PDB file of C-alpha atoms and ligand atoms in Angstrom:
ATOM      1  CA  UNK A   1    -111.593  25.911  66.596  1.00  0.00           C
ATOM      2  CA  UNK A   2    -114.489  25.081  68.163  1.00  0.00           C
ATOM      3  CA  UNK A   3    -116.311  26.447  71.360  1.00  0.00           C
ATOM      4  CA  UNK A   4    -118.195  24.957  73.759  1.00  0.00           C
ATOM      5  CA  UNK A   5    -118.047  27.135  76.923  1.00  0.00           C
ATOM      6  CA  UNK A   6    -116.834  30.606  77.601  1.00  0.00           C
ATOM      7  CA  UNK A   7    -115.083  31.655  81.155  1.00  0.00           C
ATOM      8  CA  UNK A   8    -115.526  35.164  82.022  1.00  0.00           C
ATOM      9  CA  UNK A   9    -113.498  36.479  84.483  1.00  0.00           C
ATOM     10  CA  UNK A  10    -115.104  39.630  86.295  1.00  0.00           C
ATOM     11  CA  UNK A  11    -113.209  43.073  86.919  1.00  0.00           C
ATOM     12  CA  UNK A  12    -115.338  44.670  90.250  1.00  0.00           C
ATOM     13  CA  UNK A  13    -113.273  47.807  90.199  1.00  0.00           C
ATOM     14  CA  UNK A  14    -114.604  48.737  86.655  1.00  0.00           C
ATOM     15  CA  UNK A  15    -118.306  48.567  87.492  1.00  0.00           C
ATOM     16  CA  UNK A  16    -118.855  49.820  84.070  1.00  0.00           C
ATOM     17  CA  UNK A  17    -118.688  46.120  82.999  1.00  0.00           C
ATOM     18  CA  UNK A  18    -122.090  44.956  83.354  1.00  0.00           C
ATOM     19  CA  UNK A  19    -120.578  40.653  83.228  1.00  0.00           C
ATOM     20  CA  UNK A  20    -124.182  39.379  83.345  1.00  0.00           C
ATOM     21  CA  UNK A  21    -124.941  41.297  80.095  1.00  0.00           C
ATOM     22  CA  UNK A  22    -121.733  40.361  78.007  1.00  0.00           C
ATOM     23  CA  UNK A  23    -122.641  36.821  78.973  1.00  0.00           C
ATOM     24  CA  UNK A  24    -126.034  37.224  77.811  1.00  0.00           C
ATOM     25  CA  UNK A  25    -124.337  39.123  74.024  1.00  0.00           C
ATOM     26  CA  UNK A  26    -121.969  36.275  74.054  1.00  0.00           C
ATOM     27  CA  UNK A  27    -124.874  33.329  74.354  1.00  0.00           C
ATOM     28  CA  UNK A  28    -126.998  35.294  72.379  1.00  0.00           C
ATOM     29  CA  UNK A  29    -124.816  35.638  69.314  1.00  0.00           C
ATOM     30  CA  UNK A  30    -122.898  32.127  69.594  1.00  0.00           C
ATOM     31  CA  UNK A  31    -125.645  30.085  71.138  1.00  0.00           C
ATOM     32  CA  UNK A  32    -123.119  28.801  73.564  1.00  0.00           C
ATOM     33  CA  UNK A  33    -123.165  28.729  76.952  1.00  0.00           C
ATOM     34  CA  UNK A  34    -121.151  31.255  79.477  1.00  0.00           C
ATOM     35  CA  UNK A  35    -119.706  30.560  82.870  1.00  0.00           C
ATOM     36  CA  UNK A  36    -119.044  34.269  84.863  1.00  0.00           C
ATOM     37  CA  UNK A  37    -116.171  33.579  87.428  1.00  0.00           C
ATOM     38  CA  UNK A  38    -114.924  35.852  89.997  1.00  0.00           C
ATOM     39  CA  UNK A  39    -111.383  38.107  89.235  1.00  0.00           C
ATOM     40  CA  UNK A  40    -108.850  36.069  87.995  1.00  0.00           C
ATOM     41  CA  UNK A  41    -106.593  36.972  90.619  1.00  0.00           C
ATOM     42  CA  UNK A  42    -109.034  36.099  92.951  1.00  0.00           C
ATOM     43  CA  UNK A  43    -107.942  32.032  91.914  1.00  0.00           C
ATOM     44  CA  UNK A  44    -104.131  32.792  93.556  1.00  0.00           C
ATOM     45  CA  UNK A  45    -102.545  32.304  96.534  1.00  0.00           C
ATOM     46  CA  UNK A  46    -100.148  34.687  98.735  1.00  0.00           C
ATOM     47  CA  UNK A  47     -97.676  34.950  95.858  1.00  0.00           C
ATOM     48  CA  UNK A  48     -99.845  36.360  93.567  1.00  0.00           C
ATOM     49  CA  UNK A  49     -99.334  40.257  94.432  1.00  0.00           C
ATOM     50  CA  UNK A  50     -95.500  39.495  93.973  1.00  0.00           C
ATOM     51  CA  UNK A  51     -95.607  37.514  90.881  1.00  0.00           C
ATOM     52  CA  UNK A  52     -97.892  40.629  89.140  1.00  0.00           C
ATOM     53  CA  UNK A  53     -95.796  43.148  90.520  1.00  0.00           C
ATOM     54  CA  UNK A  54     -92.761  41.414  88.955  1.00  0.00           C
ATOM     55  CA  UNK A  55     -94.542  41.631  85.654  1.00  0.00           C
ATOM     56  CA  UNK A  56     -94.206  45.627  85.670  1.00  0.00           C
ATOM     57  CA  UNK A  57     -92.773  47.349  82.804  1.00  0.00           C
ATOM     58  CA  UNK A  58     -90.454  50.105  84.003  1.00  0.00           C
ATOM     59  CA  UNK A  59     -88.542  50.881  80.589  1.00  0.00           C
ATOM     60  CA  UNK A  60     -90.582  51.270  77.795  1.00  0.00           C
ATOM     61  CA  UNK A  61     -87.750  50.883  75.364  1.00  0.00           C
ATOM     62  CA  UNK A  62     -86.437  47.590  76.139  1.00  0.00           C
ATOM     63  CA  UNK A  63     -87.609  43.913  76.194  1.00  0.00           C
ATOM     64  CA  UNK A  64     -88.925  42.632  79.297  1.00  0.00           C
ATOM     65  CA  UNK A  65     -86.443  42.285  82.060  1.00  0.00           C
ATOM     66  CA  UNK A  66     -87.484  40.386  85.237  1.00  0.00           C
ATOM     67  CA  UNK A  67     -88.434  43.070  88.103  1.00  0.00           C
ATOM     68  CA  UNK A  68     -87.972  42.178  91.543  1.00  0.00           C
ATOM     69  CA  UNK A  69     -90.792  44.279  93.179  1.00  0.00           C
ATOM     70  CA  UNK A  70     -90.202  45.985  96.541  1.00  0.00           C
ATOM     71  CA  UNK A  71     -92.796  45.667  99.629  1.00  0.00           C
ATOM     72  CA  UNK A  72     -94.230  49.006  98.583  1.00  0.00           C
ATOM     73  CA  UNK A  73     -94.997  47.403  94.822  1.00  0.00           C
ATOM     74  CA  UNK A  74     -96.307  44.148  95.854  1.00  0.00           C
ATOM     75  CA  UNK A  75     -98.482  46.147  98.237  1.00  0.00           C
ATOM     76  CA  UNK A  76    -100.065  48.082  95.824  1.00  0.00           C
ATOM     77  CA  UNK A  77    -101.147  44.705  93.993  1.00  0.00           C
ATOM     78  CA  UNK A  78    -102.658  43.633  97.342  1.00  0.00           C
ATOM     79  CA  UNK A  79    -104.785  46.370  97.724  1.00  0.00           C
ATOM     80  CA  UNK A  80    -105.039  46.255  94.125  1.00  0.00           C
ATOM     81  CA  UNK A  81    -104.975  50.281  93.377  1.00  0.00           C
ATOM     82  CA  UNK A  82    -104.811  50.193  89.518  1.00  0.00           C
ATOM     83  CA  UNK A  83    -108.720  50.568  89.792  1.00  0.00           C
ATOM     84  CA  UNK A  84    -107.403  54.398  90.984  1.00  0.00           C
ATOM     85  CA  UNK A  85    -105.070  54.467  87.750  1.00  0.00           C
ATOM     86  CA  UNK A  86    -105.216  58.043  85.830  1.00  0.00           C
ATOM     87  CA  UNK A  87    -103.503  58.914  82.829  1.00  0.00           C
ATOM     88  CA  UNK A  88    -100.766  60.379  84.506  1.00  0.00           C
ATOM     89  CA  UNK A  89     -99.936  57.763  87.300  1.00  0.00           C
ATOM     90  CA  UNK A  90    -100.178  54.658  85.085  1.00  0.00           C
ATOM     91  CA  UNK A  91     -97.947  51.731  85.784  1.00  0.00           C
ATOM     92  CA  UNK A  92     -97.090  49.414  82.588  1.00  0.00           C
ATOM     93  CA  UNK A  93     -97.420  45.252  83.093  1.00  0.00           C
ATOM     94  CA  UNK A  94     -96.326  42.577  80.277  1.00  0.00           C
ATOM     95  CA  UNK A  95     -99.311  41.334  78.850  1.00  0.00           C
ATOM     96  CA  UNK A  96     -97.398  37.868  78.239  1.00  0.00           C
ATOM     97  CA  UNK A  97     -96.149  37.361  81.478  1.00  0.00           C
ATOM     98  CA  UNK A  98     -99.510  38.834  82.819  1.00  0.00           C
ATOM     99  CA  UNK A  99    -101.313  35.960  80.635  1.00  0.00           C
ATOM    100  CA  UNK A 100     -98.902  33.329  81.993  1.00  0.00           C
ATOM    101  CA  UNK A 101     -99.705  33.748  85.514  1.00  0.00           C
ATOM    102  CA  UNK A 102    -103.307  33.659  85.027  1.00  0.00           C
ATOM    103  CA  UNK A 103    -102.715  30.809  83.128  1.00  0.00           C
ATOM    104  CA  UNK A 104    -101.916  28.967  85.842  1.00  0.00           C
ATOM    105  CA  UNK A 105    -104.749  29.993  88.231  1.00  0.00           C
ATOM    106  CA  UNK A 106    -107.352  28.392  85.616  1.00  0.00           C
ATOM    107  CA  UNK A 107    -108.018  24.905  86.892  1.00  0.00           C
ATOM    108  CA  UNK A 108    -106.342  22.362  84.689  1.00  0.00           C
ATOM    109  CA  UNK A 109    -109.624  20.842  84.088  1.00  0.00           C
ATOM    110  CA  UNK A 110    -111.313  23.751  82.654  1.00  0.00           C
ATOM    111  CA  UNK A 111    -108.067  24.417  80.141  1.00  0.00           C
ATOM    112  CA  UNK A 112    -109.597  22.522  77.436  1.00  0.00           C
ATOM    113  CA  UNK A 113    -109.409  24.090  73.634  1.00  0.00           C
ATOM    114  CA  UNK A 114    -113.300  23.700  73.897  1.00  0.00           C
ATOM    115  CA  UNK A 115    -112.758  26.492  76.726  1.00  0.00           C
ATOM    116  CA  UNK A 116    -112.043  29.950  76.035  1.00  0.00           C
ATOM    117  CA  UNK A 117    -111.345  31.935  79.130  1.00  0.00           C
ATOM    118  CA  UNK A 118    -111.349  35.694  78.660  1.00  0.00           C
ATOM    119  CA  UNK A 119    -110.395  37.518  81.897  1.00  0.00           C
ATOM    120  CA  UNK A 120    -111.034  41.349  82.460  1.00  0.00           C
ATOM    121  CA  UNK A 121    -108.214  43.131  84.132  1.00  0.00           C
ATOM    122  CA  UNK A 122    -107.876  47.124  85.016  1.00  0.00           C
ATOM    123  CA  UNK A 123    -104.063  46.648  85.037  1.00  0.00           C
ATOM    124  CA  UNK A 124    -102.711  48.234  81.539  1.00  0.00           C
ATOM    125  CA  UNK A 125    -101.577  45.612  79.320  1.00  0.00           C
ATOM    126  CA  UNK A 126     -98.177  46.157  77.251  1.00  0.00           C
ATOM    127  CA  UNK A 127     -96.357  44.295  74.990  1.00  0.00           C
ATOM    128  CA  UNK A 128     -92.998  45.058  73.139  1.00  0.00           C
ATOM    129  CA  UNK A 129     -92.855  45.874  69.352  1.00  0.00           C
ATOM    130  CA  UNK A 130     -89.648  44.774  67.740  1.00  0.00           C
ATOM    131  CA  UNK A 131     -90.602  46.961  64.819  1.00  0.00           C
ATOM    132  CA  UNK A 132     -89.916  50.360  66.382  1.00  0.00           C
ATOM    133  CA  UNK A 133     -88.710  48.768  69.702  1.00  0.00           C
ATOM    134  CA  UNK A 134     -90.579  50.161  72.424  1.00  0.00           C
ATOM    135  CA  UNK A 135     -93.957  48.962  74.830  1.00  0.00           C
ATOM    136  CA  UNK A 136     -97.570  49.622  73.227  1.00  0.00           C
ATOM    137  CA  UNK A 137    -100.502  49.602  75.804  1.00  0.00           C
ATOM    138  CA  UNK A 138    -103.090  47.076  74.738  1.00  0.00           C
ATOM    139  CA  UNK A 139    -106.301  46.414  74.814  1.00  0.00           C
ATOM    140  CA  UNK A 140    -106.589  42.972  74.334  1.00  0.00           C
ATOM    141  CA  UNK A 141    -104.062  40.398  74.829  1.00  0.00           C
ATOM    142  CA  UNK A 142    -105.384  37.137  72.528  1.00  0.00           C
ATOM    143  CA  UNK A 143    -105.863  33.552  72.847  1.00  0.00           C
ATOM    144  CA  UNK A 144    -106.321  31.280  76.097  1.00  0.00           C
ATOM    145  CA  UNK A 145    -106.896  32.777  78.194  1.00  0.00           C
ATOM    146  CA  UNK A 146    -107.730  36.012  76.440  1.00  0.00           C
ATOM    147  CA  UNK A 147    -107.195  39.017  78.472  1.00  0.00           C
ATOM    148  CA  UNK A 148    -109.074  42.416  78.336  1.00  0.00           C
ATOM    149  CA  UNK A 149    -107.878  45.314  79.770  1.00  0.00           C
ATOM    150  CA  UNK A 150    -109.868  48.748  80.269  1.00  0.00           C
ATOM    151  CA  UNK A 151    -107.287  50.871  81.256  1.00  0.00           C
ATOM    152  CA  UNK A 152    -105.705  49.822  77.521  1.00  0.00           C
ATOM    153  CA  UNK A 153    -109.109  50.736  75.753  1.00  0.00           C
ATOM    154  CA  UNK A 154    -109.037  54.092  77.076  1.00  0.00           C
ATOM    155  CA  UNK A 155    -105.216  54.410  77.213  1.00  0.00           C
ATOM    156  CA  UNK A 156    -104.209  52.221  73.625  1.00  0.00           C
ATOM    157  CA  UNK A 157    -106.138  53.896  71.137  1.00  0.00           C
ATOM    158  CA  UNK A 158    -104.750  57.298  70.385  1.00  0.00           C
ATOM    159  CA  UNK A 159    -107.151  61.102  71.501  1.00  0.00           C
ATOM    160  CA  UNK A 160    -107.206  63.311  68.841  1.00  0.00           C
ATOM    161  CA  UNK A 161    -104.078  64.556  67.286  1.00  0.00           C
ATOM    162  CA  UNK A 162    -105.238  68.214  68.497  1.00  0.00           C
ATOM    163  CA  UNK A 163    -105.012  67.478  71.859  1.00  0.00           C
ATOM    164  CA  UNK A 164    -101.914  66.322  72.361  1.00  0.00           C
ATOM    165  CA  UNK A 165    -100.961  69.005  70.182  1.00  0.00           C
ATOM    166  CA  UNK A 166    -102.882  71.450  73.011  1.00  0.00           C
ATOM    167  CA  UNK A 167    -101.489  69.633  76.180  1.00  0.00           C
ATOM    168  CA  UNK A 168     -98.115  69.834  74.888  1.00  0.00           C
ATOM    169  CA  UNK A 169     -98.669  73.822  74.254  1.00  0.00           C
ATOM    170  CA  UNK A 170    -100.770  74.113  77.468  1.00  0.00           C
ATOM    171  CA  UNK A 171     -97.916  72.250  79.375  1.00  0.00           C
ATOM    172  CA  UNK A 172     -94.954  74.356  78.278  1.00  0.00           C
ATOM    173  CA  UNK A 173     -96.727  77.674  78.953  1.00  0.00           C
ATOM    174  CA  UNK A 174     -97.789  76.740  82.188  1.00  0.00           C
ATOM    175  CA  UNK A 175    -101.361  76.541  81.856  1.00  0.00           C
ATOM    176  CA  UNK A 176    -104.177  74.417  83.050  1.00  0.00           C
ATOM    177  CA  UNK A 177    -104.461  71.075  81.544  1.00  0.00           C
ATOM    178  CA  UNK A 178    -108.188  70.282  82.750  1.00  0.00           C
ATOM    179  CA  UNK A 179    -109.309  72.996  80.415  1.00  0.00           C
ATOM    180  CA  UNK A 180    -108.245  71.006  77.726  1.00  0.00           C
ATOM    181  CA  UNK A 181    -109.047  67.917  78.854  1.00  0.00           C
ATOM    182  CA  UNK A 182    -112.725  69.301  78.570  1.00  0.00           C
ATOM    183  CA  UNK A 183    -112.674  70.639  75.654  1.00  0.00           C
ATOM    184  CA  UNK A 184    -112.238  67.312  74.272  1.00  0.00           C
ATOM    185  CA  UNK A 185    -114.308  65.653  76.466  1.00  0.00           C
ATOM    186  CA  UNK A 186    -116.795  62.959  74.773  1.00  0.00           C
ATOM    187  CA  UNK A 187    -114.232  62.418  71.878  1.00  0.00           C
ATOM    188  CA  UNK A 188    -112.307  59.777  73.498  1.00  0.00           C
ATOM    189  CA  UNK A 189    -113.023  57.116  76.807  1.00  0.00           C
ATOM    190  CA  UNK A 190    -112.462  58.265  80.290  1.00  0.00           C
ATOM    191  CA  UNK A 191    -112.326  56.275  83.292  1.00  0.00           C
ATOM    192  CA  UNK A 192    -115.080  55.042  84.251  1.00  0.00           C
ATOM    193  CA  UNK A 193    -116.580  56.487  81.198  1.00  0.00           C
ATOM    194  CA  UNK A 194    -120.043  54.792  80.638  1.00  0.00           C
ATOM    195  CA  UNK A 195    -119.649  53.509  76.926  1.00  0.00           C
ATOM    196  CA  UNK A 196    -117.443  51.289  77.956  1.00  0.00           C
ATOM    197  CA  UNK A 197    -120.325  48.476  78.520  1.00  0.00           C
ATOM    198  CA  UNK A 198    -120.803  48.627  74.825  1.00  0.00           C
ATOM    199  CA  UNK A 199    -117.495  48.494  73.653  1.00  0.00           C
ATOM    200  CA  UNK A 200    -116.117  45.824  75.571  1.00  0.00           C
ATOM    201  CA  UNK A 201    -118.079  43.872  73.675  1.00  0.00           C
ATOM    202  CA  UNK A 202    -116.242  44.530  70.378  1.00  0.00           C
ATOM    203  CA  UNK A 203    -112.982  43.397  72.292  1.00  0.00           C
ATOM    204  CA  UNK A 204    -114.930  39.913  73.216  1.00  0.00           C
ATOM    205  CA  UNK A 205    -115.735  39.507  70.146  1.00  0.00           C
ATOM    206  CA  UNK A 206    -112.261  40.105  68.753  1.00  0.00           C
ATOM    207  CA  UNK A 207    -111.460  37.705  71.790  1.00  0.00           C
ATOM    208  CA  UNK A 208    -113.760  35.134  70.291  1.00  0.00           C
ATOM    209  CA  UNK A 209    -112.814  35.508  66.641  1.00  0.00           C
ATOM    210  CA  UNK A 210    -109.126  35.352  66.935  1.00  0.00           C
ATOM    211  CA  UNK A 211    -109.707  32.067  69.412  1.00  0.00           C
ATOM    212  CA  UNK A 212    -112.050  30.500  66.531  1.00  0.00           C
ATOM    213  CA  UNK A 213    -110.813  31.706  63.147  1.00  0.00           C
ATOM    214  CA  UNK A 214    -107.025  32.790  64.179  1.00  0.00           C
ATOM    215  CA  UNK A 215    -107.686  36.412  62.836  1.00  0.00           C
ATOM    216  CA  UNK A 216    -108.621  38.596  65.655  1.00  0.00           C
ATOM    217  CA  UNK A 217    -109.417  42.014  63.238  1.00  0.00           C
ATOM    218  CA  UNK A 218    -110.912  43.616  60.533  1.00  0.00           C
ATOM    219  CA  UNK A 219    -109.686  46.345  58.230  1.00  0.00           C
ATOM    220  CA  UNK A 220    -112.917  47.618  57.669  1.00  0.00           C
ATOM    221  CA  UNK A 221    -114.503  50.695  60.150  1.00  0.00           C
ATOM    222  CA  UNK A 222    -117.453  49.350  59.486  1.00  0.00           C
ATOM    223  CA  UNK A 223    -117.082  46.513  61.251  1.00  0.00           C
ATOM    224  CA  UNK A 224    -117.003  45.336  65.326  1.00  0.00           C
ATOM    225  CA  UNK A 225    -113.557  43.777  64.906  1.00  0.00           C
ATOM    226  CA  UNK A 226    -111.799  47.120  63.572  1.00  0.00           C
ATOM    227  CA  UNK A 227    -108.693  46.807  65.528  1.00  0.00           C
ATOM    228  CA  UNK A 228    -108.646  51.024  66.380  1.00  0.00           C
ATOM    229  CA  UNK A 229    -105.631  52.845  66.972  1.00  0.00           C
ATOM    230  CA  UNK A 230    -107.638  56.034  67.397  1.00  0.00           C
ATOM    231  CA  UNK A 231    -110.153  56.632  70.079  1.00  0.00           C
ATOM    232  CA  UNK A 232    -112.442  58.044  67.228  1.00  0.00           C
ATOM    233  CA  UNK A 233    -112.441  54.976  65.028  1.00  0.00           C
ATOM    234  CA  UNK A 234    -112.721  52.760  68.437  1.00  0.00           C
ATOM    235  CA  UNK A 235    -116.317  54.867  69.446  1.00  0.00           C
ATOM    236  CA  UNK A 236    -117.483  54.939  65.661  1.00  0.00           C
ATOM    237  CA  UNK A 237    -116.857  51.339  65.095  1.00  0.00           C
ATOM    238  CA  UNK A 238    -118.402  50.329  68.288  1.00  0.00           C
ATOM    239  CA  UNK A 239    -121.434  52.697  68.939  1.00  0.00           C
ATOM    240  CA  UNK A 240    -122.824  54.152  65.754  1.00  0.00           C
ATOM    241  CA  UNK A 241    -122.041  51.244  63.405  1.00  0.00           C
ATOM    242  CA  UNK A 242    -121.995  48.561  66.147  1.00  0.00           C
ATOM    243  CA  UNK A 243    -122.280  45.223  64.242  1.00  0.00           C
ATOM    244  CA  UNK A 244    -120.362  43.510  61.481  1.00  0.00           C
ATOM    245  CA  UNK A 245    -118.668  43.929  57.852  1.00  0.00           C
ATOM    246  CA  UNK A 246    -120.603  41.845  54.931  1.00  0.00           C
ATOM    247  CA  UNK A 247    -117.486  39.286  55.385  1.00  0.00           C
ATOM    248  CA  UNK A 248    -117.742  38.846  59.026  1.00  0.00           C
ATOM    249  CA  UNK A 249    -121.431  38.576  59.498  1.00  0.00           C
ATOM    250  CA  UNK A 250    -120.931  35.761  56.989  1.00  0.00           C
ATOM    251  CA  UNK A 251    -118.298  33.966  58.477  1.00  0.00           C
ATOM    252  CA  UNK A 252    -120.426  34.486  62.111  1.00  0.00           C
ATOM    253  CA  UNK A 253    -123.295  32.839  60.592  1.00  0.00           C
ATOM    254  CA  UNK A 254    -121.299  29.532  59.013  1.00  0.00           C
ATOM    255  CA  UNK A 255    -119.656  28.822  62.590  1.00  0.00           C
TER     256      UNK A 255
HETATM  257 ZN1   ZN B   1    -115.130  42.718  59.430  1.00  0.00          ZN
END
């Protein structure tokens, strides 16, 4: 597949996401040329905070099931509160009904397969697994449009094993939860967490690659399209090695 223009889709409440610069990475690296739209849901009309809301995941354990949202769910969407989202008050959304809607708020004009539109959202993407049935927050929800969410980078990949082990033993005695939470603070994204800049890029370009080449990952660590299930792998492959494997590079440079 070829590309001739990228849409990116901005996310205001995660100011971490500098647009202007991933535009610049993504003309830089593809010598193609980058449109930066407003948010996504910013394209809808009145219906739009009901139609998300009725995307919300309230079982995690069962396929998606239509969810008729109440006035206090659709006004949530309105005032658009998942930019206040913390690990313990996160709501769940189906990434593929998610990408559906926003489907239909790109102009049909610009839905071209020469277009890839990649939209940032702080709402955390899910989809269901039919392998161990149950809802996995994700980061990135491919093809066209391709959507990016940053509440799934810091919620999808997995802290370290220790400290869940430490919450868990924290929780039951009755003790503070904070303290643990800074213990292990720097080894895994936070809200608003400044990296995040640098590794979105990683998940554009696994946007990019999976649009263009049908494979969105790598196996290799050593590489920016590592698909991470830990939060460790996600900041080693990102910031200290930060480019691509042998393969990749080559396949980059033949597009
Ligand atoms: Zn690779």
């Amino acid at each position: 597949m070829k590309i001739s223009q990228v849409f990116l889709y901005d996310e205001p409440s995660v100011p971490e996401i500098d647009i202007k610069h991933i535009s610049d990475f993504i003309k830089e690296l593809f010598g193609i040329d980058v449109k930066i739209q407003k948010n996504i849901l910013s394209f809808g009309d009145d219906t739009i905070a009901e139609r998300i809301a009725s995307c919300r995941v309230f079982n995690p354990r069962r396929p998606f099931q239509r969810h008729y949202p109440t006035q206090e769910e659709i006004q949530f969407e309105v005032r658009n509160e998942s930019d206040s989202a913390t690990t313990e008050n996160i709501i769940m959304y189906d990434g593929f009904e998610f990408q559906n809607i926003i489907s239909e708020l790109i102009p049909k004009e610009e839905q071209t397969f020469e277009n890839l539109h990649i939209a940032f959202t702080n709402k955390l993407m899910c989809t269901y697994d039919y392998n161990d049935y149950r809802y996995h927050g994700r980061a990135l929800i491919g093809s066209n449009p391709s959507i990016i969410s940053t509440t799934g980078i810091i919620e999808a990949p997995a802290k370290p094993r220790e400290y869940y082990m430490e919450l868990i033993s924290n929780m039951t005695q009755g003790l503070n939860l904070e303290s643990v939470k800074r213990k292990y603070s720097g080894r895994y994204l936070e809200y608003h967490d400044k990296r995040l800049d640098k590794i979105v890029e990683g998940y554009v370009l696994q946007a990019m690659f999976y649009y263009i080449t049908g494979e969105a990952f790598c196996d290799s660590l050593e590489c920016r399209l590592h698909n991470a299930h830990w939060q460790k792998d996600l900041l080693y492959s990102q910031l200290e090695v930060g480019r691509f494997c042998d393969k990749h590079q080559r396949i980059l440079e033949n597009l």
